[in-house]
Amino acid sequence: MKHIFDMKVSPYTRTADLWLDGQRLSSQSQLQVCEIDPLSNWYQDLPELLYSEVNDDYALRVQCLEIEYLMLTAVFANRRECTDLSHTALVRKYDTKTRCQWMNEASNKMGIVLPDIPGFSLTSTVDAGIYKTSILNGLDPFFKGKCKCTADRKEAVNVVLTTLNSYSEGRQIGLSEDDLIVVIDESSRELSVELGQCLAIRANEKKALSLIQEWIDITILYPYMMFCYSKLCNAGKSASFYVRSRLQMLTREEPVVECRMPAQLECGLSANILIDEFPPSNLTAKSSNPSVIAIQNGAAKALQAGSAQLEIFSETGKVLCKHPMWVYVVPRVTSIDLAIVSSIASGNSVLQGAQFCVSANYMPSNATNIANARWSVSPANSLKMLGPGRFEALNPGRCTIMVQVDKVMQSIAVQVIPLPKQIRMVPEIRMKLNSSPVPFHATLEPVGSGCKSISVRVLDSSIARWDSNSKTVTAIDEGDTTLEVSAFDANGTIILRQTCKVIVLPENDIITPPTYPTIIIVCAILTILTATTILSLLATICGGIISGLVITQNIGPVSKKNGTKQNQIELGIGVAGVLGCILSLVFYISLG
């Protein structure tokens, strides 16, 4: 099992808090850090490390040895560096070469001589990274004893006991086979024989010793520690922490299991179940709350918010590991409602050339991925995007506006209505004073153009009046005015305007058809072109009659104050027609 163990030292309270896997341990696990003297007196004033062991947390007991290693390493630093640096910073700050120099100086001061152990090859190295970070490796991280031999278990154990007892400088420690613990390294799966002082936790050392096979590596970690222990004891110093219990991982009847899973999982996601175990075996995983976390194809599937425990079972059905997990919900867009905010026409219709907005209502409103909304238009040339939800209608026809947030998409259909090109109506209205109201009709072309309403008004209300209910024009007084017709959109904006001329004649006047002046002109032309034929005579007679009618119709209004310019023009044409006829007759008679 690999745990991340950290120590954070406070220079003010002179205590060190212990952290295991990112979680601060209880106050009972605090270390009391004493003042540390400079390098020259390091072995005379060693720090006392006090911690309480948690009986049920095997990993913590093993990792507590790493704290001792770090503090022993920190002995070689000055007190500021020791009290200010955390676990990680302390390990990384001092490189291997510097620590090697410290250890060599310490060894020389204490008279340590590298022994020649039969069957062992003790070498000096600066590659400390290959050793475990424990108190024993920390005291002497550069010397490692290995033995590759064909000896059986008993012989290997005897070699270890003989070697350890020989380092006591006359003090018979009296180590026996029961004081040895066989450790199985989890990463390399090598067997190591180490010295153990806490016999209570040696639950299966006999079974572990039986696993020693031919051609094994026996790692001797205690020789120099025991030598230092005897030296310090002879000096009257307390060095009990040097021989603290070697709480090593023993071979157990059940595998050692660690579940490497995140503590939190987003709802809807899955995480593969990763289990570190030694030795390997067939394990099964179950969820304590399947409605929150379900096990599917070797993965944990988060179904809804809540908490659950992943329980790892052995082949015998025993729970080896419990991993608590919490499922949290990140609100994401599940649905979208679209609506046109400013409509130029009814419903989802907009007028060509108009700018409008489309509102998007995202559900839930607190969704965290609303910013991922993407707008689009189909066909692309139907609308112009001015911004998120803002458009301008370009071409008439049916189009679709779409918005998408991740995997959720919604659309709305929009009909672009063309602008009206003209208003169909009569160009002129002629009516007599006190006559019946004249109906007036105005329609837009093309049919179906986008227009909300049509408004009609008379510019001069003293001449005529418009009745919007009956759609008629009523004469008020003689004269002429203009009838203004306007087409409006839904916002009241004028999109098209045209006018119609209104002429009010006297009550006894004759309404001249608008074709009379044209007939007079045609008759005059025929008279000139056919002056020598009978047609000339007929044209002259017709022109005279029509001209007389025109004069009769317009002489009254022109004589009045409210006579119009049209009356004057028609009167002039009538007089010219009569004169032309007289001249034509004279010319015709003179020719015989």
Coordinates of C-alpha atoms in Angstrom, one line a residue:
M1 CA 0.0 0.0 0.0
K2 CA 1.3 3.4 -0.9
H3 CA 0.2 6.2 1.3
I4 CA 1.3 9.8 1.1
F5 CA 2.5 10.8 4.5
D6 CA 3.4 14.4 5.3
M7 CA 4.7 16.4 8.3
K8 CA 4.1 20.1 8.7
V9 CA 6.2 21.7 11.4
S10 CA 5.2 24.9 13.2
P11 CA 8.3 27.0 14.3
Y12 CA 6.1 28.8 16.9
T13 CA 4.5 25.9 18.8
R14 CA 7.4 23.6 18.1
T15 CA 5.0 20.9 17.1
A16 CA 4.6 18.9 13.9
D17 CA 1.2 17.9 12.5
L18 CA 1.0 14.6 10.8
W19 CA -1.0 14.3 7.6
L20 CA -1.9 11.0 5.9
D21 CA -3.3 11.0 2.4
G22 CA -4.2 14.6 2.6
Q23 CA -6.1 14.2 5.9
R24 CA -4.8 15.7 9.1
L25 CA -4.4 13.1 11.8
S26 CA -5.7 13.6 15.4
S27 CA -3.9 15.8 17.9
Q28 CA -2.6 12.6 19.5
S29 CA -0.3 12.1 16.6
Q30 CA 1.5 15.4 17.0
L31 CA 5.3 15.3 17.3
Q32 CA 7.1 17.4 19.9
V33 CA 10.1 18.9 18.1
C34 CA 13.0 19.9 20.3
E35 CA 15.7 22.4 19.5
I36 CA 18.3 20.9 17.3
D37 CA 22.0 21.9 17.7
P38 CA 24.3 22.4 14.7
L39 CA 26.0 19.5 13.0
S40 CA 28.9 19.2 15.4
N41 CA 26.8 18.1 18.4
W42 CA 23.9 16.4 16.6
Y43 CA 24.5 13.0 18.4
Q44 CA 24.4 14.6 21.8
D45 CA 21.1 16.5 21.5
L46 CA 18.8 14.3 19.5
P47 CA 15.1 15.3 19.2
E48 CA 12.6 13.3 21.1
L49 CA 9.8 12.2 18.8
L50 CA 6.6 11.4 20.6
Y51 CA 3.6 10.0 18.8
S52 CA 0.8 7.7 19.6
E53 CA 0.2 4.6 17.5
V54 CA -3.2 3.9 16.1
N55 CA -3.7 0.2 16.6
D56 CA -6.2 -0.4 13.9
D57 CA -4.5 1.7 11.2
Y58 CA -1.7 -0.5 10.0
A59 CA -0.6 1.9 7.3
L60 CA -0.2 4.8 9.8
R61 CA 2.0 2.7 12.0
V62 CA 4.3 1.8 9.1
Q63 CA 4.4 5.4 7.8
C64 CA 5.2 6.8 11.3
L65 CA 8.7 5.4 10.8
E66 CA 9.1 7.8 7.9
I67 CA 8.7 10.7 10.2
E68 CA 11.6 9.4 12.3
Y69 CA 13.6 9.1 9.2
L70 CA 12.9 12.7 8.2
M71 CA 13.7 14.0 11.7
L72 CA 16.9 12.1 11.8
T73 CA 17.8 13.5 8.4
A74 CA 16.9 17.0 9.6
V75 CA 19.4 16.6 12.5
F76 CA 22.1 17.4 10.0
A77 CA 20.4 20.7 9.0
N78 CA 20.3 23.9 11.0
R79 CA 17.3 24.4 13.2
R80 CA 15.6 27.0 10.9
E81 CA 15.6 24.6 8.0
C82 CA 14.3 21.8 10.3
T83 CA 11.4 23.7 11.7
D84 CA 10.3 25.6 8.6
L85 CA 10.4 22.9 6.0
S86 CA 7.6 20.4 5.4
H87 CA 7.9 16.7 4.7
T88 CA 8.2 17.1 0.9
A89 CA 10.3 20.2 0.9
L90 CA 12.8 18.7 3.4
V91 CA 13.3 15.6 1.3
R92 CA 13.8 17.5 -1.9
K93 CA 15.9 20.3 -0.6
Y94 CA 18.9 18.3 0.4
D95 CA 20.3 16.2 -2.4
T96 CA 21.8 12.8 -2.1
K97 CA 25.4 14.1 -2.2
T98 CA 24.9 16.5 0.7
R99 CA 23.2 13.9 2.9
C100 CA 25.9 11.5 2.1
Q101 CA 28.5 13.9 3.5
W102 CA 26.5 14.3 6.6
M103 CA 26.3 10.6 7.1
N104 CA 30.0 10.2 6.6
E105 CA 30.8 12.8 9.1
A106 CA 28.4 11.2 11.6
S107 CA 29.9 7.8 11.0
N108 CA 33.5 9.1 11.5
K109 CA 32.5 10.9 14.8
M110 CA 31.0 7.7 16.2
G111 CA 33.8 5.4 15.0
I112 CA 31.6 3.4 12.6
V113 CA 33.7 1.1 10.5
L114 CA 32.3 -0.8 7.6
P115 CA 32.5 -4.4 8.7
D116 CA 33.2 -7.4 6.5
I117 CA 30.3 -9.7 7.0
P118 CA 30.7 -13.2 5.6
G119 CA 28.2 -13.8 2.9
F120 CA 27.3 -10.1 2.6
S121 CA 28.5 -7.5 0.2
L122 CA 28.2 -4.0 1.9
T123 CA 28.7 -1.2 -0.6
S124 CA 28.5 2.5 -0.5
T125 CA 26.3 4.3 -2.9
V126 CA 24.8 7.8 -3.4
D127 CA 21.6 6.5 -5.1
A128 CA 19.3 6.7 -2.1
G129 CA 16.2 6.7 -4.3
I130 CA 16.2 2.9 -4.5
Y131 CA 15.6 2.5 -0.7
K132 CA 12.5 2.8 1.2
T133 CA 12.1 5.9 3.3
S134 CA 12.1 4.4 6.8
I135 CA 14.0 5.2 10.0
L136 CA 16.6 2.5 9.3
N137 CA 17.3 3.5 5.7
G138 CA 17.2 7.2 6.9
L139 CA 19.9 6.6 9.4
D140 CA 22.1 5.0 6.9
P141 CA 20.6 5.4 3.5
F142 CA 23.8 4.6 1.6
F143 CA 24.7 1.1 2.8
K144 CA 22.7 -1.9 2.1
G145 CA 23.5 -5.5 2.9
K146 CA 22.4 -8.2 0.5
C147 CA 22.9 -11.9 0.6
K148 CA 22.3 -14.3 -2.2
C149 CA 22.9 -17.8 -1.0
T150 CA 21.6 -21.3 -1.2
A151 CA 21.2 -21.5 2.6
D152 CA 17.9 -22.6 4.0
R153 CA 15.8 -20.5 6.2
K154 CA 17.5 -21.4 9.4
E155 CA 20.9 -20.7 8.1
A156 CA 19.8 -17.3 6.7
V157 CA 18.3 -16.4 10.1
N158 CA 21.4 -17.5 11.9
V159 CA 23.6 -15.3 9.7
V160 CA 21.4 -12.3 10.5
L161 CA 21.4 -13.0 14.2
T162 CA 25.1 -13.5 14.4
T163 CA 25.7 -10.3 12.4
L164 CA 23.4 -8.2 14.5
N165 CA 24.7 -9.5 17.9
S166 CA 28.3 -8.9 16.8
Y167 CA 27.7 -5.2 16.5
S168 CA 26.8 -4.7 20.2
E169 CA 30.5 -4.1 21.3
G170 CA 30.3 -6.6 24.1
R171 CA 26.8 -5.8 25.1
Q172 CA 24.9 -9.0 24.5
I173 CA 21.5 -7.9 23.2
G174 CA 20.4 -11.5 23.0
L175 CA 18.5 -11.4 19.8
S176 CA 16.7 -14.6 18.8
E177 CA 14.7 -15.9 15.9
D178 CA 11.6 -14.6 17.5
D179 CA 12.9 -11.0 17.2
L180 CA 13.1 -11.2 13.4
I181 CA 10.3 -10.2 11.1
V182 CA 10.2 -11.3 7.5
V183 CA 8.9 -8.5 5.4
I184 CA 7.5 -8.9 1.9
D185 CA 8.2 -5.7 -0.1
E186 CA 5.0 -4.7 -1.8
S187 CA 6.5 -3.1 -4.9
S188 CA 9.4 -5.5 -5.6
R189 CA 7.9 -8.5 -3.8
E190 CA 11.2 -9.4 -2.4
L191 CA 11.6 -11.0 1.0
S192 CA 13.6 -9.1 3.6
V193 CA 14.6 -10.1 7.1
E194 CA 14.5 -7.3 9.6
L195 CA 14.8 -6.9 13.4
G196 CA 11.6 -6.4 15.3
Q197 CA 11.2 -5.3 18.9
C198 CA 7.4 -5.2 19.0
L199 CA 6.6 -8.9 19.1
A200 CA 2.9 -8.3 19.6
I201 CA 2.3 -7.4 16.0
R202 CA 4.3 -10.3 14.6
A203 CA 1.1 -12.2 13.8
N204 CA 2.4 -14.3 11.0
E205 CA 6.2 -14.2 11.0
K206 CA 6.4 -17.9 11.1
K207 CA 4.4 -18.2 7.9
A208 CA 6.5 -15.4 6.4
L209 CA 9.7 -17.2 7.3
S210 CA 8.5 -20.3 5.6
L211 CA 8.2 -18.4 2.4
I212 CA 11.9 -17.8 2.2
Q213 CA 13.1 -19.7 -0.9
E214 CA 16.4 -20.4 -2.5
W215 CA 18.3 -17.4 -4.0
I216 CA 16.6 -14.7 -2.0
D217 CA 17.8 -11.2 -1.1
I218 CA 18.2 -10.6 2.6
T219 CA 18.3 -6.9 3.4
I220 CA 20.2 -6.1 6.5
L221 CA 19.1 -2.8 7.8
Y222 CA 20.1 -2.9 11.5
P223 CA 23.9 -3.3 11.9
Y224 CA 24.8 0.4 12.0
M225 CA 21.7 1.3 14.0
M226 CA 22.6 -1.2 16.7
F227 CA 26.1 0.2 16.7
C228 CA 24.8 3.7 17.2
Y229 CA 22.4 2.5 19.9
S230 CA 25.2 1.0 21.9
K231 CA 27.3 4.1 21.5
L232 CA 24.5 6.4 22.7
C233 CA 23.6 4.1 25.6
N234 CA 27.3 4.1 26.7
A235 CA 27.2 7.9 26.6
G236 CA 24.1 7.9 28.9
K237 CA 21.9 9.3 26.3
S238 CA 18.4 8.2 25.7
A239 CA 18.1 6.7 22.3
S240 CA 15.0 4.6 22.7
F241 CA 13.5 6.0 19.5
Y242 CA 16.3 4.3 17.6
V243 CA 14.9 0.9 18.3
R244 CA 11.3 1.7 18.1
S245 CA 9.1 -1.2 17.0
R246 CA 9.6 -2.1 13.4
L247 CA 6.0 -2.1 12.3
Q248 CA 6.4 -3.7 9.0
M249 CA 3.8 -5.2 6.8
L250 CA 3.5 -8.9 7.4
T251 CA 2.1 -11.6 5.2
R252 CA -1.5 -12.0 6.2
E253 CA -4.1 -14.6 5.6
E254 CA -6.1 -12.0 3.6
P255 CA -4.6 -9.8 0.9
V256 CA -3.7 -6.2 1.7
V257 CA -6.1 -4.1 -0.4
E258 CA -6.2 -0.4 -1.3
C259 CA -8.9 1.0 -3.4
R260 CA -7.6 3.8 -5.6
M261 CA -10.8 5.6 -6.4
P262 CA -11.7 9.3 -6.2
A263 CA -13.6 10.4 -3.1
Q264 CA -16.0 12.4 -5.2
L265 CA -17.7 11.6 -8.5
E266 CA -19.9 13.8 -10.6
C267 CA -23.4 12.4 -11.2
G268 CA -23.7 10.7 -14.6
L269 CA -20.0 9.9 -14.9
S270 CA -18.2 6.6 -14.4
A271 CA -14.8 5.7 -12.8
N272 CA -13.0 2.5 -13.2
I273 CA -12.5 0.6 -10.0
L274 CA -8.8 0.4 -9.4
I275 CA -7.6 -1.9 -6.6
D276 CA -4.0 -2.4 -5.4
E277 CA -3.6 -5.7 -3.6
F278 CA -0.9 -8.0 -2.4
P279 CA -0.8 -10.9 -2.9
P280 CA -3.1 -10.9 -6.0
S281 CA -6.4 -12.7 -5.6
N282 CA -9.9 -12.7 -7.0
L283 CA -11.7 -9.8 -5.5
T284 CA -15.2 -8.4 -6.0
A285 CA -16.6 -4.9 -5.5
K286 CA -20.1 -4.0 -4.3
S287 CA -21.8 -0.7 -3.6
S288 CA -23.5 -0.1 -0.3
N289 CA -26.0 2.1 -2.0
P290 CA -26.7 1.0 -5.6
S291 CA -29.2 3.7 -6.1
V292 CA -26.4 6.3 -5.7
I293 CA -23.4 4.3 -7.2
A294 CA -23.9 1.2 -9.3
I295 CA -21.2 -1.3 -10.2
Q296 CA -21.3 -1.8 -14.0
N297 CA -18.6 -3.7 -15.9
G298 CA -15.9 -3.0 -13.5
A299 CA -16.7 0.7 -13.1
A300 CA -18.5 2.8 -10.6
K301 CA -21.4 4.6 -12.2
A302 CA -22.7 7.7 -10.4
L303 CA -26.5 7.7 -10.6
Q304 CA -27.7 10.4 -8.3
A305 CA -26.5 12.7 -5.5
G306 CA -25.7 11.0 -2.3
S307 CA -23.0 8.9 -0.6
A308 CA -22.1 5.3 -0.8
Q309 CA -19.3 2.9 0.1
L310 CA -17.4 0.7 -2.3
E311 CA -16.8 -2.6 -0.4
I312 CA -14.0 -4.9 -1.7
F313 CA -14.7 -8.6 -0.8
S314 CA -12.2 -11.4 -0.8
E315 CA -13.0 -14.9 -2.1
T316 CA -14.2 -15.9 1.3
G317 CA -16.6 -13.0 1.4
K318 CA -14.7 -11.0 3.9
V319 CA -14.7 -7.2 3.5
L320 CA -11.1 -6.2 2.9
C321 CA -11.5 -2.5 2.1
K322 CA -14.2 0.1 2.3
H323 CA -13.9 3.2 0.2
P324 CA -16.4 6.0 0.9
M325 CA -17.6 8.0 -2.1
W326 CA -19.8 11.0 -2.5
V327 CA -21.8 11.8 -5.7
Y328 CA -22.4 15.4 -6.4
V329 CA -24.6 16.9 -9.1
V330 CA -23.3 19.6 -11.4
P331 CA -26.4 21.4 -12.9
R332 CA -26.3 21.2 -16.7
V333 CA -28.8 22.3 -19.3
T334 CA -31.5 19.7 -19.8
S335 CA -34.0 21.6 -22.0
I336 CA -34.3 24.9 -23.9
D337 CA -37.4 27.0 -24.7
L338 CA -37.2 29.4 -27.6
A339 CA -39.5 32.3 -28.3
I340 CA -39.5 35.4 -30.6
V341 CA -39.4 38.5 -28.4
S342 CA -40.1 41.2 -30.9
S343 CA -42.3 40.0 -33.7
I344 CA -42.9 42.2 -36.8
A345 CA -45.8 40.1 -37.9
S346 CA -48.1 37.6 -36.1
G347 CA -46.9 34.4 -34.5
N348 CA -43.4 33.5 -35.5
S349 CA -43.4 35.7 -38.6
V350 CA -41.1 38.6 -39.1
L351 CA -41.0 41.2 -41.8
Q352 CA -38.2 41.3 -44.3
G353 CA -35.5 43.7 -43.2
A354 CA -36.6 43.8 -39.6
Q355 CA -34.3 43.1 -36.6
F356 CA -35.7 40.9 -33.9
C357 CA -34.6 38.9 -30.9
V358 CA -35.1 35.3 -29.8
S359 CA -35.1 34.5 -26.1
A360 CA -33.7 31.2 -24.8
N361 CA -34.9 29.9 -21.5
Y362 CA -32.5 27.3 -20.2
M363 CA -33.5 24.7 -17.7
P364 CA -32.3 24.5 -15.0
S365 CA -31.6 28.2 -14.7
N366 CA -28.5 27.6 -12.6
A367 CA -26.9 25.3 -15.2
T368 CA -23.1 25.7 -15.3
N369 CA -22.8 25.1 -19.1
I370 CA -25.1 27.8 -20.4
A371 CA -22.0 29.7 -21.6
N372 CA -21.5 26.8 -24.1
A373 CA -24.7 27.8 -26.1
R374 CA -24.1 28.0 -29.8
W375 CA -26.6 29.7 -32.2
S376 CA -27.1 28.8 -35.9
V377 CA -29.5 29.5 -38.8
S378 CA -30.7 27.4 -41.6
P379 CA -30.6 28.3 -44.5
A380 CA -27.7 30.6 -43.7
N381 CA -28.7 33.3 -46.1
S382 CA -32.2 33.7 -44.7
L383 CA -31.2 35.6 -41.5
K384 CA -28.2 37.6 -40.5
M385 CA -26.9 36.9 -36.9
L386 CA -26.2 40.1 -35.1
G387 CA -25.3 38.3 -31.8
P388 CA -26.5 35.6 -29.5
G389 CA -30.3 35.6 -30.0
R390 CA -30.3 38.7 -32.3
F391 CA -31.1 38.5 -36.0
E392 CA -32.0 40.5 -39.1
A393 CA -34.4 39.1 -41.7
L394 CA -32.8 39.1 -45.1
N395 CA -34.7 37.0 -47.6
P396 CA -38.4 36.0 -47.6
G397 CA -39.2 32.4 -46.9
R398 CA -39.2 29.8 -44.1
C399 CA -36.0 29.3 -41.9
T400 CA -35.0 27.7 -38.7
I401 CA -33.1 29.1 -35.7
M402 CA -31.2 26.6 -33.6
V403 CA -29.4 26.8 -30.3
Q404 CA -27.3 23.9 -28.8
V405 CA -25.7 23.5 -25.4
D406 CA -23.5 20.5 -25.4
K407 CA -25.8 17.6 -26.3
V408 CA -29.1 19.5 -25.8
M409 CA -30.5 21.2 -28.9
Q410 CA -33.7 23.2 -29.6
S411 CA -35.0 25.0 -32.7
I412 CA -37.7 27.4 -33.7
A413 CA -39.2 28.0 -37.2
V414 CA -39.4 31.6 -38.5
Q415 CA -41.4 32.9 -41.5
V416 CA -39.8 35.9 -43.2
I417 CA -42.6 37.9 -44.9
P418 CA -41.7 40.1 -47.9
L419 CA -42.2 43.9 -47.9
P420 CA -45.2 45.3 -49.8
K421 CA -44.3 46.8 -53.2
Q422 CA -47.3 49.0 -53.8
I423 CA -50.8 49.9 -52.7
R424 CA -53.4 49.2 -55.3
M425 CA -56.0 52.1 -55.4
V426 CA -57.5 54.6 -57.9
P427 CA -55.2 57.6 -58.6
E428 CA -58.0 60.2 -58.5
I429 CA -61.5 60.7 -57.1
R430 CA -63.9 63.2 -58.7
M431 CA -67.1 64.0 -56.9
K432 CA -69.7 66.8 -56.7
L433 CA -70.5 68.8 -53.7
N434 CA -73.4 67.4 -51.7
S435 CA -73.2 64.1 -53.6
S436 CA -73.2 60.7 -52.0
P437 CA -70.0 59.5 -50.4
V438 CA -67.6 57.8 -52.8
P439 CA -66.2 54.3 -51.7
F440 CA -62.4 54.0 -51.6
H441 CA -60.5 50.7 -51.4
A442 CA -56.8 50.1 -51.0
T443 CA -55.0 46.8 -51.1
L444 CA -51.3 45.8 -50.8
E445 CA -49.4 44.1 -53.5
P446 CA -48.2 41.4 -53.5
V447 CA -50.9 39.7 -51.6
G448 CA -49.7 38.4 -48.2
S449 CA -47.1 41.1 -47.7
G450 CA -46.2 41.9 -44.1
C451 CA -48.4 44.7 -43.0
K452 CA -50.3 45.0 -39.8
S453 CA -52.6 47.9 -40.8
I454 CA -53.5 50.5 -43.5
S455 CA -54.3 54.1 -42.6
V456 CA -56.2 56.6 -44.7
R457 CA -56.5 60.3 -44.0
V458 CA -57.4 63.5 -45.9
L459 CA -54.8 66.2 -45.8
D460 CA -57.3 69.0 -46.1
S461 CA -60.3 68.2 -44.0
S462 CA -62.2 71.3 -45.2
I463 CA -62.5 69.8 -48.7
A464 CA -63.3 66.2 -47.9
R465 CA -63.7 63.8 -45.0
W466 CA -62.6 60.1 -44.7
D467 CA -64.9 57.7 -42.9
S468 CA -62.9 54.7 -41.7
N469 CA -66.0 52.7 -40.7
S470 CA -67.8 52.9 -44.1
K471 CA -64.5 53.2 -46.1
T472 CA -65.9 56.2 -48.0
V473 CA -64.9 59.8 -48.9
T474 CA -67.5 62.6 -48.4
A475 CA -67.3 66.0 -50.1
I476 CA -67.3 69.0 -47.7
D477 CA -66.6 72.0 -50.1
E478 CA -65.4 72.7 -53.6
G479 CA -61.8 72.3 -54.3
D480 CA -59.1 69.6 -54.4
T481 CA -57.1 67.8 -51.7
T482 CA -55.0 64.6 -51.2
L483 CA -56.0 61.3 -49.7
E484 CA -52.9 59.8 -48.0
V485 CA -52.7 56.0 -47.7
S486 CA -50.0 54.5 -45.3
A487 CA -49.1 50.9 -44.6
F488 CA -47.8 50.1 -41.0
D489 CA -45.9 47.2 -39.5
A490 CA -46.6 45.7 -36.0
N491 CA -44.4 48.4 -34.4
G492 CA -46.3 51.2 -36.0
T493 CA -43.6 52.1 -38.4
I494 CA -44.6 53.3 -41.9
I495 CA -43.3 50.8 -44.5
L496 CA -45.2 52.2 -47.6
R497 CA -47.1 55.4 -48.4
Q498 CA -49.1 56.5 -51.5
T499 CA -51.5 59.3 -52.3
C500 CA -54.8 59.7 -54.2
K501 CA -56.1 63.0 -55.6
V502 CA -59.6 64.1 -54.5
I503 CA -61.5 66.8 -56.6
V504 CA -64.7 68.2 -55.3
L505 CA -66.8 69.9 -58.1
P506 CA -69.8 72.3 -57.8
E507 CA -73.1 70.6 -57.3
N508 CA -74.5 71.5 -60.8
D509 CA -71.2 70.8 -62.6
I510 CA -70.8 68.1 -65.2
I511 CA -68.1 65.6 -64.4
T512 CA -65.9 65.5 -67.5
P513 CA -64.5 62.1 -68.2
P514 CA -60.7 62.2 -68.0
T515 CA -60.6 61.2 -71.7
Y516 CA -62.2 64.3 -73.1
P517 CA -59.1 66.4 -73.4
T518 CA -57.3 63.6 -75.2
I519 CA -60.2 63.2 -77.7
I520 CA -60.0 67.0 -78.4
I521 CA -56.3 66.7 -79.1
V522 CA -56.8 63.7 -81.4
C523 CA -59.5 65.5 -83.3
A524 CA -57.3 68.6 -83.8
I525 CA -54.5 66.4 -85.2
L526 CA -56.9 64.6 -87.6
T527 CA -58.2 68.0 -88.7
I528 CA -54.7 69.2 -89.6
L529 CA -53.7 65.9 -91.3
T530 CA -56.9 65.5 -93.3
A531 CA -57.9 69.1 -94.1
T532 CA -58.9 68.2 -97.6
T533 CA -61.1 65.2 -96.9
I534 CA -64.5 64.6 -95.5
L535 CA -62.8 63.3 -92.4
S536 CA -61.6 66.8 -91.7
L537 CA -65.1 68.0 -91.5
L538 CA -66.2 65.3 -89.2
A539 CA -63.2 65.8 -86.9
T540 CA -63.8 69.5 -86.8
I541 CA -67.5 69.0 -85.8
C542 CA -66.6 66.4 -83.1
G543 CA -63.8 68.6 -81.7
G544 CA -66.1 71.6 -81.5
I545 CA -68.8 69.6 -79.7
I546 CA -66.4 68.2 -77.1
S547 CA -64.6 71.5 -76.6
G548 CA -68.0 73.1 -75.9
L549 CA -68.8 70.5 -73.3
V550 CA -65.4 71.1 -71.6
I551 CA -65.9 74.8 -71.6
T552 CA -69.4 74.4 -70.1
Q553 CA -68.1 72.1 -67.4
N554 CA -65.2 74.2 -66.3
I555 CA -66.2 77.8 -66.8
G556 CA -68.2 77.7 -63.5
P557 CA -65.4 76.4 -61.2
V558 CA -62.8 78.6 -62.8
S559 CA -64.9 81.7 -62.2
K560 CA -65.0 80.9 -58.5
K561 CA -62.3 81.3 -56.0
N562 CA -61.9 77.7 -55.3
G563 CA -61.4 76.7 -58.9
T564 CA -58.7 74.1 -59.4
K565 CA -55.8 74.2 -61.8
Q566 CA -57.2 71.1 -63.5
N567 CA -60.4 73.1 -64.3
Q568 CA -58.3 75.9 -65.8
I569 CA -56.3 73.5 -67.9
E570 CA -59.5 71.8 -69.2
L571 CA -61.1 75.1 -69.9
G572 CA -58.1 76.2 -71.9
I573 CA -58.2 73.0 -73.9
G574 CA -61.9 73.5 -74.6
V575 CA -61.4 77.1 -75.9
A576 CA -58.5 75.9 -78.0
G577 CA -60.6 73.2 -79.4
V578 CA -63.5 75.6 -80.4
L579 CA -61.0 78.0 -82.0
G580 CA -59.4 75.1 -83.8
C581 CA -62.7 74.0 -85.1
I582 CA -63.7 77.4 -86.3
L583 CA -60.4 77.8 -88.2
S584 CA -60.8 74.4 -89.7
L585 CA -64.2 75.2 -91.0
V586 CA -63.0 78.5 -92.5
F587 CA -60.1 76.7 -94.1
Y588 CA -62.4 73.9 -95.4
I589 CA -64.9 76.4 -96.9
S590 CA -62.2 78.5 -98.5
L591 CA -61.0 75.5 -100.4
G592 CA -64.4 75.1 -101.9

